[in-house]
Structure formats: structure tokens, C-alpha cells
PDB file of C-alpha atoms in Angstrom:
ATOM      1  CA  MET B   1      -3.360  -1.309 -19.477  1.00 43.00           C
ATOM      2  CA  ASN B   2      -0.351  -1.339 -21.258  1.00 51.00           C
ATOM      3  CA  GLU B   3       1.830  -0.106 -18.549  1.00 68.00           C
ATOM      4  CA  PHE B   4       1.500  -2.754 -15.887  1.00 65.00           C
ATOM      5  CA  LEU B   5       4.263  -5.756 -15.519  1.00 61.00           C
ATOM      6  CA  LYS B   6       3.037  -8.714 -17.538  1.00 63.00           C
ATOM      7  CA  ASP B   7       2.505 -12.536 -17.033  1.00 58.00           C
ATOM      8  CA  THR B   8       4.023 -15.032 -19.515  1.00 56.00           C
ATOM      9  CA  GLN B   9       0.348 -14.414 -21.545  1.00 59.00           C
ATOM     10  CA  GLY B  10       1.134 -11.043 -21.888  1.00 64.00           C
ATOM     11  CA  GLN B  11      -1.802 -10.084 -19.251  1.00 62.00           C
ATOM     12  CA  PRO B  12      -1.252  -7.711 -16.411  1.00 65.00           C
ATOM     13  CA  LEU B  13       0.463  -9.617 -13.593  1.00 64.00           C
ATOM     14  CA  ALA B  14      -1.935  -8.597 -11.181  1.00 68.00           C
ATOM     15  CA  LEU B  15      -5.122  -8.966 -12.789  1.00 74.00           C
ATOM     16  CA  ASP B  16      -6.121 -12.835 -12.598  1.00 74.00           C
ATOM     17  CA  LYS B  17      -4.424 -12.588  -9.099  1.00 71.00           C
ATOM     18  CA  TYR B  18      -6.830 -10.380  -7.972  1.00 73.00           C
ATOM     19  CA  ARG B  19     -10.002 -11.174  -9.872  1.00 79.00           C
ATOM     20  CA  GLN B  20      -9.546 -14.685  -8.203  1.00 80.00           C
ATOM     21  CA  ALA B  21      -8.886 -13.117  -5.157  1.00 73.00           C
ATOM     22  CA  TYR B  22     -11.885 -11.119  -4.824  1.00 76.00           C
ATOM     23  CA  ALA B  23     -14.154 -13.832  -6.153  1.00 79.00           C
ATOM     24  CA  ALA B  24     -13.104 -15.912  -3.423  1.00 77.00           C
ATOM     25  CA  TYR B  25     -13.553 -12.847  -0.894  1.00 74.00           C
ATOM     26  CA  ASP B  26     -17.203 -12.216  -2.574  1.00 81.00           C
ATOM     27  CA  ALA B  27     -17.609 -16.199  -1.385  1.00 83.00           C
ATOM     28  CA  LEU B  28     -16.683 -15.802   2.442  1.00 76.00           C
ATOM     29  CA  ASP B  29     -19.280 -16.046   5.123  1.00 77.00           C
ATOM     30  CA  GLU B  30     -18.880 -13.144   7.467  1.00 74.00           C
ATOM     31  CA  LYS B  31     -16.837 -14.866   9.839  1.00 72.00           C
ATOM     32  CA  ARG B  32     -14.183 -15.558   7.354  1.00 77.00           C
ATOM     33  CA  GLU B  33     -14.272 -12.128   5.977  1.00 76.00           C
ATOM     34  CA  HIS B  34     -13.489 -10.812   9.290  1.00 75.00           C
ATOM     35  CA  GLU B  35     -10.117 -12.962   9.259  1.00 79.00           C
ATOM     36  CA  TYR B  36      -9.652 -11.633   5.735  1.00 74.00           C
ATOM     37  CA  GLN B  37      -9.824  -7.995   6.926  1.00 78.00           C
ATOM     38  CA  TYR B  38      -7.992  -8.778  10.113  1.00 81.00           C
ATOM     39  CA  THR B  39      -4.820 -10.238   8.097  1.00 79.00           C
ATOM     40  CA  ARG B  40      -5.131  -7.467   5.551  1.00 75.00           C
ATOM     41  CA  SER B  41      -5.276  -4.648   8.118  1.00 84.00           C
ATOM     42  CA  ILE B  42      -2.663  -5.644  10.967  1.00 91.00           C
ATOM     43  CA  TRP B  43      -0.029  -4.891   8.424  1.00 92.00           C
ATOM     44  CA  SER B  44      -0.810  -1.740   7.095  1.00 91.00           C
ATOM     45  CA  LEU B  45      -2.627   0.065   9.919  1.00 91.00           C
ATOM     46  CA  PRO B  46       0.384   1.289  11.818  1.00 92.00           C
ATOM     47  CA  PRO B  47       1.867   3.125   8.913  1.00 94.00           C
ATOM     48  CA  ALA B  48      -1.376   4.173   7.788  1.00 94.00           C
ATOM     49  CA  ILE B  49      -2.514   5.748  11.017  1.00 93.00           C
ATOM     50  CA  GLU B  50       0.684   7.398  11.222  1.00 93.00           C
ATOM     51  CA  ALA B  51       0.624   8.872   7.602  1.00 95.00           C
ATOM     52  CA  LEU B  52      -2.925   9.935   8.521  1.00 95.00           C
ATOM     53  CA  SER B  53      -1.677  11.698  11.724  1.00 94.00           C
ATOM     54  CA  LEU B  54       0.617  14.078   9.421  1.00 95.00           C
ATOM     55  CA  ILE B  55      -2.138  14.852   6.883  1.00 96.00           C
ATOM     56  CA  GLU B  56      -5.710  16.279   7.308  1.00 96.00           C
ATOM     57  CA  SER B  57      -8.224  14.245   5.563  1.00 96.00           C
ATOM     58  CA  ARG B  58     -11.491  16.201   6.869  1.00 97.00           C
ATOM     59  CA  GLY B  59     -13.538  17.813   4.329  1.00 98.00           C
ATOM     60  CA  LYS B  60     -10.640  16.537   1.485  1.00 98.00           C
ATOM     61  CA  ARG B  61     -11.445  14.558  -1.732  1.00 98.00           C
ATOM     62  CA  VAL B  62      -9.239  11.383  -1.377  1.00 98.00           C
ATOM     63  CA  LEU B  63      -8.153   9.167  -4.390  1.00 98.00           C
ATOM     64  CA  ILE B  64      -7.600   5.248  -3.374  1.00 97.00           C
ATOM     65  CA  VAL B  65      -5.157   3.781  -5.897  1.00 97.00           C
ATOM     66  CA  GLY B  66      -5.511   0.098  -5.711  1.00 93.00           C
ATOM     67  CA  LEU B  67      -8.690  -0.193  -3.813  1.00 93.00           C
ATOM     68  CA  GLY B  68      -9.170  -3.748  -3.439  1.00 88.00           C
ATOM     69  CA  VAL B  69     -12.002  -4.404  -0.609  1.00 87.00           C
ATOM     70  CA  GLY B  70     -11.736  -1.060   0.588  1.00 88.00           C
ATOM     71  CA  THR B  71     -10.304  -1.753   4.182  1.00 86.00           C
ATOM     72  CA  GLU B  72      -7.848   1.632   3.902  1.00 88.00           C
ATOM     73  CA  ALA B  73     -10.933   3.471   2.424  1.00 90.00           C
ATOM     74  CA  ALA B  74     -12.941   3.221   6.173  1.00 88.00           C
ATOM     75  CA  LEU B  75      -9.871   5.461   7.993  1.00 92.00           C
ATOM     76  CA  PHE B  76     -10.745   8.517   5.577  1.00 96.00           C
ATOM     77  CA  LEU B  77     -14.417   8.291   6.185  1.00 94.00           C
ATOM     78  CA  ASP B  78     -14.108   7.659   9.652  1.00 94.00           C
ATOM     79  CA  ARG B  79     -11.890  10.845   9.366  1.00 95.00           C
ATOM     80  CA  GLN B  80     -14.859  12.744   7.819  1.00 95.00           C
ATOM     81  CA  ALA B  81     -13.263  13.129   4.195  1.00 97.00           C
ATOM     82  CA  VAL B  82     -15.839  14.592   1.945  1.00 97.00           C
ATOM     83  CA  GLU B  83     -15.698  12.026  -0.831  1.00 97.00           C
ATOM     84  CA  VAL B  84     -13.658   8.757  -1.215  1.00 97.00           C
ATOM     85  CA  VAL B  85     -12.960   7.618  -4.936  1.00 98.00           C
ATOM     86  CA  GLY B  86     -11.063   4.395  -5.578  1.00 96.00           C
ATOM     87  CA  ILE B  87      -9.893   2.895  -8.608  1.00 96.00           C
ATOM     88  CA  ASP B  88      -8.462  -0.720  -9.100  1.00 93.00           C
ATOM     89  CA  ILE B  89      -8.009  -3.048 -12.429  1.00 90.00           C
ATOM     90  CA  ALA B  90     -10.584  -5.566 -10.828  1.00 87.00           C
ATOM     91  CA  LEU B  91     -13.079  -5.241  -7.925  1.00 88.00           C
ATOM     92  CA  PRO B  92     -15.046  -7.331  -5.607  1.00 85.00           C
ATOM     93  CA  LYS B  93     -18.587  -7.115  -5.219  1.00 82.00           C
ATOM     94  CA  GLN B  94     -18.546  -6.310  -1.419  1.00 78.00           C
ATOM     95  CA  CYS B  95     -17.083  -3.057  -0.444  1.00 79.00           C
ATOM     96  CA  PRO B  96     -17.698  -0.233   2.594  1.00 78.00           C
ATOM     97  CA  GLN B  97     -20.785   2.015   1.667  1.00 86.00           C
ATOM     98  CA  GLY B  98     -19.872   5.341   0.853  1.00 91.00           C
ATOM     99  CA  ILE B  99     -16.987   4.822  -1.608  1.00 94.00           C
ATOM    100  CA  SER B 100     -17.212   5.682  -5.478  1.00 96.00           C
ATOM    101  CA  ARG B 101     -15.593   2.668  -7.345  1.00 95.00           C
ATOM    102  CA  HIS B 102     -14.154   2.689 -10.778  1.00 95.00           C
ATOM    103  CA  VAL B 103     -12.133  -0.069 -12.776  1.00 93.00           C
ATOM    104  CA  MET B 104      -9.187   1.988 -14.036  1.00 94.00           C
ATOM    105  CA  ASP B 105      -5.672   2.200 -14.785  1.00 92.00           C
ATOM    106  CA  VAL B 106      -3.341   4.416 -12.774  1.00 95.00           C
ATOM    107  CA  HIS B 107      -1.208   4.791 -15.842  1.00 94.00           C
ATOM    108  CA  HIS B 108      -4.027   6.338 -17.347  1.00 94.00           C
ATOM    109  CA  MET B 109      -6.612   8.111 -15.346  1.00 97.00           C
ATOM    110  CA  SER B 110      -9.547   9.884 -16.921  1.00 97.00           C
ATOM    111  CA  PHE B 111      -9.867  12.229 -13.792  1.00 98.00           C
ATOM    112  CA  ALA B 112      -9.325  15.990 -14.413  1.00 98.00           C
ATOM    113  CA  ASP B 113      -5.996  17.523 -13.248  1.00 98.00           C
ATOM    114  CA  ASN B 114      -5.954  18.752  -9.911  1.00 98.00           C
ATOM    115  CA  SER B 115      -8.997  16.807  -8.713  1.00 98.00           C
ATOM    116  CA  PHE B 116      -7.542  15.545  -5.325  1.00 98.00           C
ATOM    117  CA  ASP B 117      -6.527  16.619  -2.210  1.00 98.00           C
ATOM    118  CA  ILE B 118      -5.189  13.204  -1.089  1.00 98.00           C
ATOM    119  CA  VAL B 119      -3.988  10.398  -2.989  1.00 98.00           C
ATOM    120  CA  TYR B 120      -3.265   6.881  -1.044  1.00 98.00           C
ATOM    121  CA  CYS B 121      -1.623   3.791  -2.679  1.00 97.00           C
ATOM    122  CA  GLN B 122      -0.874   0.805  -0.911  1.00 95.00           C
ATOM    123  CA  HIS B 123       0.669  -2.197  -2.555  1.00 93.00           C
ATOM    124  CA  THR B 124       0.162  -1.282  -6.145  1.00 93.00           C
ATOM    125  CA  LEU B 125       3.278   0.342  -7.301  1.00 95.00           C
ATOM    126  CA  MET B 126       4.754  -3.292  -7.612  1.00 92.00           C
ATOM    127  CA  PHE B 127       2.970  -4.047 -10.141  1.00 91.00           C
ATOM    128  CA  CYS B 128       3.210  -0.699 -12.190  1.00 92.00           C
ATOM    129  CA  ASN B 129       5.605   1.257 -14.157  1.00 93.00           C
ATOM    130  CA  ARG B 130       6.469   3.667 -11.358  1.00 95.00           C
ATOM    131  CA  ASP B 131       7.601   6.732 -13.260  1.00 94.00           C
ATOM    132  CA  LEU B 132       4.458   6.672 -15.494  1.00 94.00           C
ATOM    133  CA  ALA B 133       2.375   5.977 -12.055  1.00 96.00           C
ATOM    134  CA  PHE B 134       4.204   9.053 -10.257  1.00 97.00           C
ATOM    135  CA  LYS B 135       3.441  11.263 -13.241  1.00 97.00           C
ATOM    136  CA  GLU B 136      -0.411  10.582 -13.242  1.00 97.00           C
ATOM    137  CA  ILE B 137      -0.651  10.712  -9.410  1.00 98.00           C
ATOM    138  CA  LYS B 138       1.144  13.848  -9.193  1.00 98.00           C
ATOM    139  CA  ARG B 139      -1.351  15.257 -12.519  1.00 98.00           C
ATOM    140  CA  VAL B 140      -4.541  14.404 -10.336  1.00 98.00           C
ATOM    141  CA  LEU B 141      -3.139  15.710  -6.942  1.00 98.00           C
ATOM    142  CA  ARG B 142      -3.841  19.282  -6.261  1.00 98.00           C
ATOM    143  CA  GLN B 143      -1.339  21.731  -5.364  1.00 98.00           C
ATOM    144  CA  GLY B 144      -0.395  21.121  -1.863  1.00 97.00           C
ATOM    145  CA  GLY B 145      -1.987  17.969  -1.937  1.00 98.00           C
ATOM    146  CA  ALA B 146      -0.501  14.850  -0.348  1.00 98.00           C
ATOM    147  CA  PHE B 147       0.303  11.398  -2.104  1.00 98.00           C
ATOM    148  CA  ILE B 148       0.755   8.479   0.761  1.00 98.00           C
ATOM    149  CA  SER B 149       2.620   5.342  -0.533  1.00 98.00           C
ATOM    150  CA  ILE B 150       2.612   2.085   1.390  1.00 97.00           C
ATOM    151  CA  GLU B 151       4.572  -0.674  -0.350  1.00 96.00           C
ATOM    152  CA  VAL B 152       6.193  -4.129   0.405  1.00 93.00           C
ATOM    153  CA  LEU B 153      10.091  -3.356  -0.021  1.00 95.00           C
ATOM    154  CA  LEU B 154      12.504  -5.397  -1.825  1.00 94.00           C
ATOM    155  CA  ASP B 155      15.739  -5.483   0.377  1.00 92.00           C
ATOM    156  CA  ASN B 156      14.293  -7.226   3.505  1.00 90.00           C
ATOM    157  CA  ILE B 157      14.657 -10.656   5.206  1.00 86.00           C
ATOM    158  CA  TYR B 158      11.350 -11.728   4.037  1.00 86.00           C
ATOM    159  CA  MET B 159      11.891 -11.077   0.407  1.00 89.00           C
ATOM    160  CA  PHE B 160      15.171 -12.262   0.466  1.00 87.00           C
ATOM    161  CA  MET B 161      13.899 -15.875   1.651  1.00 87.00           C
ATOM    162  CA  ASN B 162      11.147 -15.775  -0.800  1.00 87.00           C
ATOM    163  CA  ARG B 163      13.025 -14.566  -3.557  1.00 88.00           C
ATOM    164  CA  LYS B 164      16.574 -16.096  -3.244  1.00 85.00           C
ATOM    165  CA  ILE B 165      15.475 -19.628  -1.444  1.00 87.00           C
ATOM    166  CA  LEU B 166      11.774 -20.484  -2.083  1.00 87.00           C
ATOM    167  CA  ASN B 167      11.877 -18.998  -5.661  1.00 88.00           C
ATOM    168  CA  ARG B 168       8.708 -16.749  -5.056  1.00 88.00           C
ATOM    169  CA  TYR B 169       7.561 -13.570  -6.067  1.00 86.00           C
ATOM    170  CA  ARG B 170      10.600 -12.901  -8.892  1.00 86.00           C
ATOM    171  CA  GLU B 171       7.999 -11.541 -11.613  1.00 82.00           C
ATOM    172  CA  THR B 172       6.940  -8.826  -9.196  1.00 87.00           C
ATOM    173  CA  LYS B 173       8.984  -5.501  -9.096  1.00 91.00           C
ATOM    174  CA  TYR B 174       9.305  -4.551  -5.552  1.00 93.00           C
ATOM    175  CA  VAL B 175      10.055  -1.106  -4.691  1.00 95.00           C
ATOM    176  CA  ARG B 176      13.329  -0.173  -3.021  1.00 95.00           C
ATOM    177  CA  PHE B 177      13.796   2.646  -0.369  1.00 95.00           C
ATOM    178  CA  SER B 178      15.954   4.601  -2.748  1.00 95.00           C
ATOM    179  CA  GLU B 179      13.090   4.823  -5.151  1.00 96.00           C
ATOM    180  CA  TYR B 180      10.817   6.429  -1.953  1.00 96.00           C
ATOM    181  CA  ILE B 181      14.001   9.048  -1.554  1.00 95.00           C
ATOM    182  CA  SER B 182      14.234   9.759  -5.398  1.00 96.00           C
ATOM    183  CA  ALA B 183      10.395  10.715  -5.964  1.00 97.00           C
ATOM    184  CA  ARG B 184      10.820  13.436  -3.637  1.00 96.00           C
ATOM    185  CA  ASP B 185      12.224  15.542  -7.025  1.00 96.00           C
ATOM    186  CA  ILE B 186       8.683  14.529  -8.353  1.00 97.00           C
ATOM    187  CA  PHE B 187       6.370  15.496  -5.980  1.00 97.00           C
ATOM    188  CA  GLY B 188       8.029  18.408  -4.204  1.00 95.00           C
ATOM    189  CA  GLU B 189       8.428  17.743  -0.646  1.00 95.00           C
ATOM    190  CA  ALA B 190       9.076  14.498   1.482  1.00 96.00           C
ATOM    191  CA  VAL B 191       6.813  14.615   4.771  1.00 96.00           C
ATOM    192  CA  LEU B 192       7.893  11.300   5.772  1.00 95.00           C
ATOM    193  CA  LEU B 193       9.938   8.637   4.789  1.00 94.00           C
ATOM    194  CA  LYS B 194      10.005   5.540   7.036  1.00 91.00           C
ATOM    195  CA  GLY B 195      10.282   1.873   7.258  1.00 91.00           C
ATOM    196  CA  TYR B 196       8.372  -0.941   9.152  1.00 92.00           C
ATOM    197  CA  TYR B 197       8.585  -4.082  10.008  1.00 93.00           C
ATOM    198  CA  LEU B 198      12.645  -4.982   9.970  1.00 89.00           C
ATOM    199  CA  LEU B 199      12.185  -8.420  11.767  1.00 86.00           C
ATOM    200  CA  SER B 200       9.381  -9.718   9.528  1.00 87.00           C
ATOM    201  CA  PRO B 201       9.501 -13.242  10.440  1.00 86.00           C
ATOM    202  CA  LEU B 202       8.964 -12.391  14.131  1.00 91.00           C
ATOM    203  CA  PHE B 203       5.811 -10.218  13.113  1.00 92.00           C
ATOM    204  CA  PHE B 204       4.401 -13.318  11.225  1.00 91.00           C
ATOM    205  CA  VAL B 205       4.784 -15.144  14.280  1.00 93.00           C
ATOM    206  CA  ILE B 206       2.986 -12.532  16.318  1.00 94.00           C
ATOM    207  CA  LYS B 207       0.416 -12.313  13.543  1.00 91.00           C
ATOM    208  CA  LEU B 208      -0.384 -15.900  13.637  1.00 89.00           C
ATOM    209  CA  PHE B 209      -1.019 -16.339  17.359  1.00 91.00           C
ATOM    210  CA  ARG B 210      -2.849 -12.769  16.963  1.00 90.00           C
ATOM    211  CA  MET B 211      -1.274 -11.185  19.879  1.00 93.00           C
ATOM    212  CA  THR B 212      -2.255  -7.693  18.127  1.00 93.00           C
ATOM    213  CA  ARG B 213      -1.222  -5.395  21.244  1.00 93.00           C
ATOM    214  CA  LEU B 214       2.088  -7.119  21.164  1.00 95.00           C
ATOM    215  CA  PHE B 215       2.140  -6.733  17.274  1.00 95.00           C
ATOM    216  CA  TYR B 216       1.334  -2.850  17.546  1.00 93.00           C
ATOM    217  CA  PHE B 217       4.050  -2.369  20.725  1.00 93.00           C
ATOM    218  CA  LEU B 218       6.622  -3.752  18.824  1.00 92.00           C
ATOM    219  CA  ALA B 219       5.802  -1.813  15.640  1.00 91.00           C
ATOM    220  CA  GLY B 220       5.982   1.385  17.336  1.00 89.00           C
ATOM    221  CA  LEU B 221       9.099   0.706  19.093  1.00 89.00           C
ATOM    222  CA  GLU B 222      10.753  -0.290  15.720  1.00 86.00           C
ATOM    223  CA  SER B 223       9.281   3.010  14.684  1.00 81.00           C
ATOM    224  CA  ALA B 224      11.073   4.992  17.138  1.00 82.00           C
ATOM    225  CA  ILE B 225      14.381   3.188  16.528  1.00 82.00           C
ATOM    226  CA  PHE B 226      14.295   3.663  12.604  1.00 75.00           C
ATOM    227  CA  SER B 227      13.946   7.604  13.590  1.00 70.00           C
ATOM    228  CA  ARG B 228      17.177   7.150  15.375  1.00 76.00           C
ATOM    229  CA  ILE B 229      18.938   5.124  12.791  1.00 85.00           C
ATOM    230  CA  PRO B 230      17.736   5.771   9.296  1.00 84.00           C
ATOM    231  CA  PHE B 231      19.904   3.549   7.319  1.00 87.00           C
ATOM    232  CA  LEU B 232      17.791   0.676   8.687  1.00 88.00           C
ATOM    233  CA  ARG B 233      15.111   1.977   6.636  1.00 89.00           C
ATOM    234  CA  LYS B 234      15.828   0.011   3.543  1.00 91.00           C
ATOM    235  CA  TYR B 235      15.841  -3.167   5.020  1.00 92.00           C
ATOM    236  CA  SER B 236      12.402  -3.203   6.316  1.00 92.00           C
ATOM    237  CA  THR B 237       9.647  -4.954   4.856  1.00 93.00           C
ATOM    238  CA  PHE B 238       7.381  -2.084   4.571  1.00 94.00           C
ATOM    239  CA  GLY B 239       7.966   1.222   3.283  1.00 94.00           C
ATOM    240  CA  LEU B 240       6.076   4.375   3.623  1.00 95.00           C
ATOM    241  CA  ALA B 241       6.135   7.748   2.211  1.00 97.00           C
ATOM    242  CA  VAL B 242       4.126  10.853   2.138  1.00 98.00           C
ATOM    243  CA  TYR B 243       4.741  13.524   0.149  1.00 98.00           C
ATOM    244  CA  ARG B 244       3.324  17.150  -0.658  1.00 98.00           C
ATOM    245  CA  LYS B 245       3.051  18.387  -3.983  1.00 98.00           C
ATOM    246  CA  SER B 246       4.988  21.670  -4.536  1.00 93.00           C
TER     247      SER B 246
END
């Protein structure tokens, strides 16, 4: 795992974090597990569903990079993907049925060339050497296949407050939207480049009070605004990129 960002002991920055998180997740009772899934999915669901509205997954072979607890894998299973494979550097014991799981480094995957129709990667590139990760993802992706990436972006209000004022998250190498634009040269075609949650503090409050419908309504409203004022994308909290390998 030589390509991951390292902590002060030389270990992959994400490894201990996720080992501890997944051990805690495995210990949750059913109610708290539901709470965890809700907190994780409410942010990622709008961009993920938008991406999947553009990419046909029925009958496709899907790789999820950074599988985690498998929340997003269910989206592909529900859309009748023929196979869903997930990799991560650490894995919880609990995971939805129907997923083939592997402890594997995205920089050095053991899959053959052109193995997958879709590669989905969420909140993982921030811990990686992106040049090498993109190269490997492109290698295992079939010609005409789709790469979907959802990441926390660097240049937004939430990250400014945490990094500059609260002195948090400074070790993590968050993605800039300009990197999503540049990645078109690697994969060939950018089907969609978009931002979500420009006003992240407002969304945090809405999520806290579980106003799910309002959360999704405002996410949709922002989506319409971003489509008309694209320069605002770089200041959003989440970035969504959908590429097609050509």
C-alpha cells in the first residue's frame, strides 16, 4: 500500500481510521446501524442517483472502489447489475448480500485488463495517489465503460472552516474540481461534471433535524442552479464526475 497518504507512523492514513470505524459498525444494534446508514446515504444518494440515471447498470459488471459498509452497492443490485465487486483496504464483517468483497489496494489491483463495465468510487480518492489510481481504474475498465467518482471537494465553506479555523482534516488530500476537469484527458469523455451542497452548513442543519424531503428538494434546486452557473461547482462540498472510457 505504498501509494496511500501516510500518517506520522508511516501507515496508510485511512487504514486505522476505517478499521476502527468498521469494528464500531459491526458492534451496532439494528437501530444504530440504521442511523449510520441514514447519515452516510443522505449525502451521497442525490449525486449517485443522478449518475446512475445516465449510466445503464442492468446486466453490467460493477467494481466499487472503497466499498466500506456496502451502502452504495445496493443501488447497483437494485438496478440488476449482473455482478457487484467491492474492494477496500479494510472491511467490516457486515455487508449486503450479493457482493464479492476483496481487501485490495486501488493502486495495484489484481483484476485483469478490461474487467468491468462500471467503476464507482466514493470518498476514496482523497487518500490516494490520484494519478496512479486513475491509471489502474482505466486499466480495469472496459472500452466504453463508465467511471463514477463522488468526492468531498477542497474549496468550499465546510472545508475552509475545518482546515483554517478548526485545524482539522489537514492531512487529507481532498480533490479540487479542476482535477475532475483534467481527468477528461485520462478517460476520454466527461459525461457529467457537477457540484453538490454549495451551502453545506445549511444542509448539515437540515440533516440534523432529519428533514429528508427538504434536504433532497434543496439538493435538486442547487443542481438546477449549477447547470446554469457552472463556475460555482468548484465551491460545492461534493463533486460528481462521470466519465466514459474511449
